[in-house]
PDB file of C-alpha atoms in Angstrom:
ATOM      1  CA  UNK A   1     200.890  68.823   6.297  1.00 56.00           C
ATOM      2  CA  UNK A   2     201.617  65.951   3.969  1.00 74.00           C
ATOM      3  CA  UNK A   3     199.765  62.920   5.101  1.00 81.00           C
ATOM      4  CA  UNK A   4     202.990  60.154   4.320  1.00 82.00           C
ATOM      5  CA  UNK A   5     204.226  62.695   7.380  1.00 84.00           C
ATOM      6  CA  UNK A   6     201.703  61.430   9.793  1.00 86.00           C
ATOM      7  CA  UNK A   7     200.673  58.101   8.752  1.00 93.00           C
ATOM      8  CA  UNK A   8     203.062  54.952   9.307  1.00 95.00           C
ATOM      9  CA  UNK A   9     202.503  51.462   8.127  1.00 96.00           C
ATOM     10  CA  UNK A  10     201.950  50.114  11.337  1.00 96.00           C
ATOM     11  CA  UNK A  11     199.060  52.526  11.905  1.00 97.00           C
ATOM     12  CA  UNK A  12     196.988  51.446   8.865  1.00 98.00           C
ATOM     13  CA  UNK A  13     194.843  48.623   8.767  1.00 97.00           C
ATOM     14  CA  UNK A  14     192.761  47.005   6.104  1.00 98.00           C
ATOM     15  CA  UNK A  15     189.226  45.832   6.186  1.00 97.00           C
ATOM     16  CA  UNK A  16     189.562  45.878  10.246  1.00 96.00           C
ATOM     17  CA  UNK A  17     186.351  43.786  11.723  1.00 94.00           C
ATOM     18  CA  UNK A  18     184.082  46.381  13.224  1.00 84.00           C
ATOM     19  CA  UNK A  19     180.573  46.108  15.285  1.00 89.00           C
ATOM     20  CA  UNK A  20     180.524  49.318  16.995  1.00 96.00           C
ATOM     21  CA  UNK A  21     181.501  52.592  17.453  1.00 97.00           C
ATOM     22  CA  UNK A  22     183.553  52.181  20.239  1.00 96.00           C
ATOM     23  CA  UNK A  23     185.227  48.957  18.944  1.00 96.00           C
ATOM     24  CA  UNK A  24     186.675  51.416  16.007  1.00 97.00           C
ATOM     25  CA  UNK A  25     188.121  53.726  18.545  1.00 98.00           C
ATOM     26  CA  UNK A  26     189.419  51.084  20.647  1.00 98.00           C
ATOM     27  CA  UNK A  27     191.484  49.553  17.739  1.00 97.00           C
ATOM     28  CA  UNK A  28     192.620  53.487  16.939  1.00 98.00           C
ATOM     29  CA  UNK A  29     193.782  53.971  20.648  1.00 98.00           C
ATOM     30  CA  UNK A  30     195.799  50.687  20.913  1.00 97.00           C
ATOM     31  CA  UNK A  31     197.848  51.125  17.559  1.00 97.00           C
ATOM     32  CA  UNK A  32     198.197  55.025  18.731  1.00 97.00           C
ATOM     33  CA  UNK A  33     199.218  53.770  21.874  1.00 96.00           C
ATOM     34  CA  UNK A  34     202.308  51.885  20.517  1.00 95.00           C
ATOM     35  CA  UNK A  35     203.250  55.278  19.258  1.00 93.00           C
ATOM     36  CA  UNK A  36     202.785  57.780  22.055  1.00 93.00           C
ATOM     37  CA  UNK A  37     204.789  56.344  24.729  1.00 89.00           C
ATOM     38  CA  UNK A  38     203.150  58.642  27.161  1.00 90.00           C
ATOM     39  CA  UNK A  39     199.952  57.622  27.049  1.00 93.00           C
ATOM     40  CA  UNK A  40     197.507  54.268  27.444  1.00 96.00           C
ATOM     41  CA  UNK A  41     195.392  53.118  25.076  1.00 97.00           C
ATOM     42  CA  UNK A  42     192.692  53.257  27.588  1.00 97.00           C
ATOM     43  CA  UNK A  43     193.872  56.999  28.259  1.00 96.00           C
ATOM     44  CA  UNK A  44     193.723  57.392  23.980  1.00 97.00           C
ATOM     45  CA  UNK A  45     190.447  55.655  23.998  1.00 98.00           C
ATOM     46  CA  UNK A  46     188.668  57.770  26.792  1.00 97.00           C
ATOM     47  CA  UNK A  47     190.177  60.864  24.556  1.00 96.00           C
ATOM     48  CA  UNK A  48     188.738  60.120  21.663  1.00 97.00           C
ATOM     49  CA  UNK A  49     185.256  59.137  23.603  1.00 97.00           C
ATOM     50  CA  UNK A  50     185.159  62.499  25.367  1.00 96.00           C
ATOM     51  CA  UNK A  51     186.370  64.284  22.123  1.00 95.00           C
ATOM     52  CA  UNK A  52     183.050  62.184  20.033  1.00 96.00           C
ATOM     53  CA  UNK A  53     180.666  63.430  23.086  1.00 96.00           C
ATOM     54  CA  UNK A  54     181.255  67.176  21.760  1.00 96.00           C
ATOM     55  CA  UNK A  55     180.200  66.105  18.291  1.00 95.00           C
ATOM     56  CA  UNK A  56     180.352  63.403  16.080  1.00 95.00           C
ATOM     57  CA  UNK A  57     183.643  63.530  14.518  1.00 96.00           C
ATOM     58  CA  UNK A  58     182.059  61.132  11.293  1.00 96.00           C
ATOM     59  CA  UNK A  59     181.917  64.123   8.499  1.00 95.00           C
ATOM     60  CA  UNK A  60     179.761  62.524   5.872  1.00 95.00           C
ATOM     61  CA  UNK A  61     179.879  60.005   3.017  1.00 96.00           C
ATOM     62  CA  UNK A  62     181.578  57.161   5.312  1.00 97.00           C
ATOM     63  CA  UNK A  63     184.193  58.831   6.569  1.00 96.00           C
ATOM     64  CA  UNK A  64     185.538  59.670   9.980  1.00 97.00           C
ATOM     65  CA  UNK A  65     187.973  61.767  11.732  1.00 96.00           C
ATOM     66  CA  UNK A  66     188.529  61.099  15.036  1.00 97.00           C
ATOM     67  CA  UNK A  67     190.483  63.241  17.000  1.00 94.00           C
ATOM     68  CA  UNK A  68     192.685  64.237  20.152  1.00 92.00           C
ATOM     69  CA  UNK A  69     194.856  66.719  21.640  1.00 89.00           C
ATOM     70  CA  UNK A  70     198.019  64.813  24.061  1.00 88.00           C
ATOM     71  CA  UNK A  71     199.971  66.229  26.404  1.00 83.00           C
ATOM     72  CA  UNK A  72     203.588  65.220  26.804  1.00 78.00           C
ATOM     73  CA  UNK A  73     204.485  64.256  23.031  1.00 79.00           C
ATOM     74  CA  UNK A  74     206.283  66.338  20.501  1.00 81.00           C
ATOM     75  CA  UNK A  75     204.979  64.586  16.759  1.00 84.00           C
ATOM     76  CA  UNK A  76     201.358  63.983  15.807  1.00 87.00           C
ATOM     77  CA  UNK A  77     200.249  60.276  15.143  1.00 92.00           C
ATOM     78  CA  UNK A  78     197.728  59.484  12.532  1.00 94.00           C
ATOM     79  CA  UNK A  79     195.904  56.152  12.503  1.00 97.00           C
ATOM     80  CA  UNK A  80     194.033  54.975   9.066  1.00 98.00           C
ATOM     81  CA  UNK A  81     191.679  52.088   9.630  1.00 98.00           C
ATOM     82  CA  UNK A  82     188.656  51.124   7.091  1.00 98.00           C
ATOM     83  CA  UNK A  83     186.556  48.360   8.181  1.00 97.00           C
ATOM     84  CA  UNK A  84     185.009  44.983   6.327  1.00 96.00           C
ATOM     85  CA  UNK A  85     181.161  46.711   6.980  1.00 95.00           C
ATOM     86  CA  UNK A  86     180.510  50.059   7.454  1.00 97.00           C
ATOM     87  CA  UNK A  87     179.243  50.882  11.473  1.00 96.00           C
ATOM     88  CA  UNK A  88     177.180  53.405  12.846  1.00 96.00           C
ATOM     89  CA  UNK A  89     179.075  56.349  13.697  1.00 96.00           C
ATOM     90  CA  UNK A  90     176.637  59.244  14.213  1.00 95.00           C
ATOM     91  CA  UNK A  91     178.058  61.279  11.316  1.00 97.00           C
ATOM     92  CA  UNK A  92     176.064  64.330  10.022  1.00 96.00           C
ATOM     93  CA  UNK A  93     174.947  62.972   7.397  1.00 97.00           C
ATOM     94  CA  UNK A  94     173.601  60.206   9.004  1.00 97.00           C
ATOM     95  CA  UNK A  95     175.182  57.281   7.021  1.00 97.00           C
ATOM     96  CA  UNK A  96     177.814  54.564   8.391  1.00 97.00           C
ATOM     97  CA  UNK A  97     180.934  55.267   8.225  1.00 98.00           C
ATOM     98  CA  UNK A  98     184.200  52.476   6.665  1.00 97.00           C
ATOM     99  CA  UNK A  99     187.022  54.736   6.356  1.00 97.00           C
ATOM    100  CA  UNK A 100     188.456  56.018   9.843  1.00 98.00           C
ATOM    101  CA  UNK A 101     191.437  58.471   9.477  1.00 97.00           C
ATOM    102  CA  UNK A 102     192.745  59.348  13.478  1.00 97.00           C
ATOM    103  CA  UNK A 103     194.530  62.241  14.697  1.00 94.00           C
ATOM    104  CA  UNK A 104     196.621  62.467  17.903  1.00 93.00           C
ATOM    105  CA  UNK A 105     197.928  66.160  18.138  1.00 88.00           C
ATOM    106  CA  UNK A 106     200.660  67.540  20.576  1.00 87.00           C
ATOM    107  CA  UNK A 107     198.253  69.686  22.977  1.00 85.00           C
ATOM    108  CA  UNK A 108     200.331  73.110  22.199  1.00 80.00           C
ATOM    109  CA  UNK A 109     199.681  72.707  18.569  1.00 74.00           C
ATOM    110  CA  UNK A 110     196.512  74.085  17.672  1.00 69.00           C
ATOM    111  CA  UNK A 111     197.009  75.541  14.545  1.00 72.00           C
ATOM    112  CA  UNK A 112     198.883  72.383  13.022  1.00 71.00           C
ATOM    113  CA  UNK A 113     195.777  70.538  14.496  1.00 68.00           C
ATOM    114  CA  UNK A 114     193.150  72.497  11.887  1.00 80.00           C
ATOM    115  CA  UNK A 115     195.640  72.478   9.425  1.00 83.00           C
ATOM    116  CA  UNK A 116     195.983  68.647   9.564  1.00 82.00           C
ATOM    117  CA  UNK A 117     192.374  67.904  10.085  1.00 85.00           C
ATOM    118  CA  UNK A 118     191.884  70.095   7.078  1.00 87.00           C
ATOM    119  CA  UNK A 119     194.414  68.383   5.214  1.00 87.00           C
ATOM    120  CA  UNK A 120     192.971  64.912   5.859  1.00 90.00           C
ATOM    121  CA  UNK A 121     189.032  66.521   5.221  1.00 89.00           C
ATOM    122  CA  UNK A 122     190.728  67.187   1.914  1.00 91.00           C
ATOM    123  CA  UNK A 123     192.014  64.470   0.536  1.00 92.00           C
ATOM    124  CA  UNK A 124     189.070  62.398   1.856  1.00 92.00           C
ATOM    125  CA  UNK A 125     186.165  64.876   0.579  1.00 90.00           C
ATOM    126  CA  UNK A 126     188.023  63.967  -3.189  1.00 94.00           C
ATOM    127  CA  UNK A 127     185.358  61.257  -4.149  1.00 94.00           C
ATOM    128  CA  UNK A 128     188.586  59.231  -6.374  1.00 96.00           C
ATOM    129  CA  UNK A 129     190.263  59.497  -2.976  1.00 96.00           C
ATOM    130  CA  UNK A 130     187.806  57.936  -1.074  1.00 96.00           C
ATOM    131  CA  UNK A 131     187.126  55.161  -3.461  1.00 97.00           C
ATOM    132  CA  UNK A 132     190.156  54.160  -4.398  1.00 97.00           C
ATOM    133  CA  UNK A 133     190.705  53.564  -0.338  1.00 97.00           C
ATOM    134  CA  UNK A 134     187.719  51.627  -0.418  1.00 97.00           C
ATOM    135  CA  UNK A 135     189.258  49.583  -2.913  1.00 97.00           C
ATOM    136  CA  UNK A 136     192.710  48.563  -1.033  1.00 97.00           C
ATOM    137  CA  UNK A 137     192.474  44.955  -0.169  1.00 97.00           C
ATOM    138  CA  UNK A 138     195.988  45.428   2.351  1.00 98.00           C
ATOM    139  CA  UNK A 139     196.957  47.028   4.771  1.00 97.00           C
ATOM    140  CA  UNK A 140     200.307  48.060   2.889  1.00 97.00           C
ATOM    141  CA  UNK A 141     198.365  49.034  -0.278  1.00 97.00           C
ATOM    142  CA  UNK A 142     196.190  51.292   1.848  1.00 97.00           C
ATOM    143  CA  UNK A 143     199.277  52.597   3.122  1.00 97.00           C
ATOM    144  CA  UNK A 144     201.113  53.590   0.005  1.00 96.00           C
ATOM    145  CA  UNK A 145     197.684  55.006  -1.282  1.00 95.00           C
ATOM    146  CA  UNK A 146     196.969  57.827   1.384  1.00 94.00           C
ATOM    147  CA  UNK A 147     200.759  58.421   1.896  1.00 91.00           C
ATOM    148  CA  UNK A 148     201.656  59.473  -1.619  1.00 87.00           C
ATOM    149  CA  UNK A 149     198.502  61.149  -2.315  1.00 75.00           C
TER     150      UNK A 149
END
C-alpha cells in the first residue's frame, strides 16, 4: 500500500516537542482520534500502550512504528510525527528514536496490516528516506516527502 494512501496532512507533524515515550503516543492517539470517529484518543492511546507492552514497536536507527488493530472502522489511519530531540523508546537497537510513523488498522485486516507495516519498514529502512525526513523543517514538507515517495 502506497503511503500518500494512508497518510493525510493533518496527521503529520514536524519537529513535535517530545519528553517521553508516552507523550509521543499521546500526540499519535489524539490526531488518530480526529480520524476514527469510533474511538477516543484515550481508547487509541491505551492501544498503542498495550500493543508497546508486547514489544517495543521502535525498529532501529530512530525510527518507530507504532501500531493498532480498531474495531468498528473501515480505512486505516497513519500518523507521521518526528520530534525536535530524539526520546527513549526502547527500540532494539537501543538508540532514541525522532521519526514516529503510526498505524491504526481495521481489526479484520490482517494481511493489509503486515503489508502496510512492511511498506512503511521499507521506505523508512532506505537511509535517503530517513534523512531526508529528518531534514523537513514543516509539517507540509514532511507531508509531501513520505506521500510521494
Amino acid at each position: 500500500m502506497k503511503l500518500a494512501n494512508l497518510l493525510s496532512p493533518d496527521c503529520t507533524i514536524c519537529a513535535a516537542p517530545g519528553n517521553s515515550k508516552k507523550n509521543i503516543l499521546e500526540q499519535i492517539s489524539v490526531l488518530a482520534a480526529n480520524k476514527i470517529s469510533t474511538s477516543s484518543a484515550k481508547e487509541l492511546l491505551n492501544d498503542l500502550i498495550d500493543r508497546e507492552k508486547l514489544s517495543s514497536t521502535g525498529i532501529g536507527k530512530g525510527i518507530a512504528i507504532p501500531h493498532s488493530k480498531i474495531d468498528n472502522t473501515e480505512q486505516p489511519v497513519a500518523v507521521l510525527i518526528t520530534t525536535d530531540k530524539a526520546v527513549n523508546f526502547d527500540a532494539i537497537d537501543n538508540k532514541p528514536v525522532d521519526i514516529f510513523f503510526a498505524l491504526f488498522v481495521p481489526e479484520d485486516s490482517c494481511q493489509q496490516h503486515l503489508e502496510t507495516l512492511a511498506s512503511v519498514a521499507k521506505y523508512f529502512s532506505d537511509k535517503d528516506n530517513s534523512k531526508n525526513v529528518r531534514r523537513c523543517t514543516s509539517a507540509n514538507q514532511l507531508y509531501r516527502l513520505v506521500a510521494n515517495g
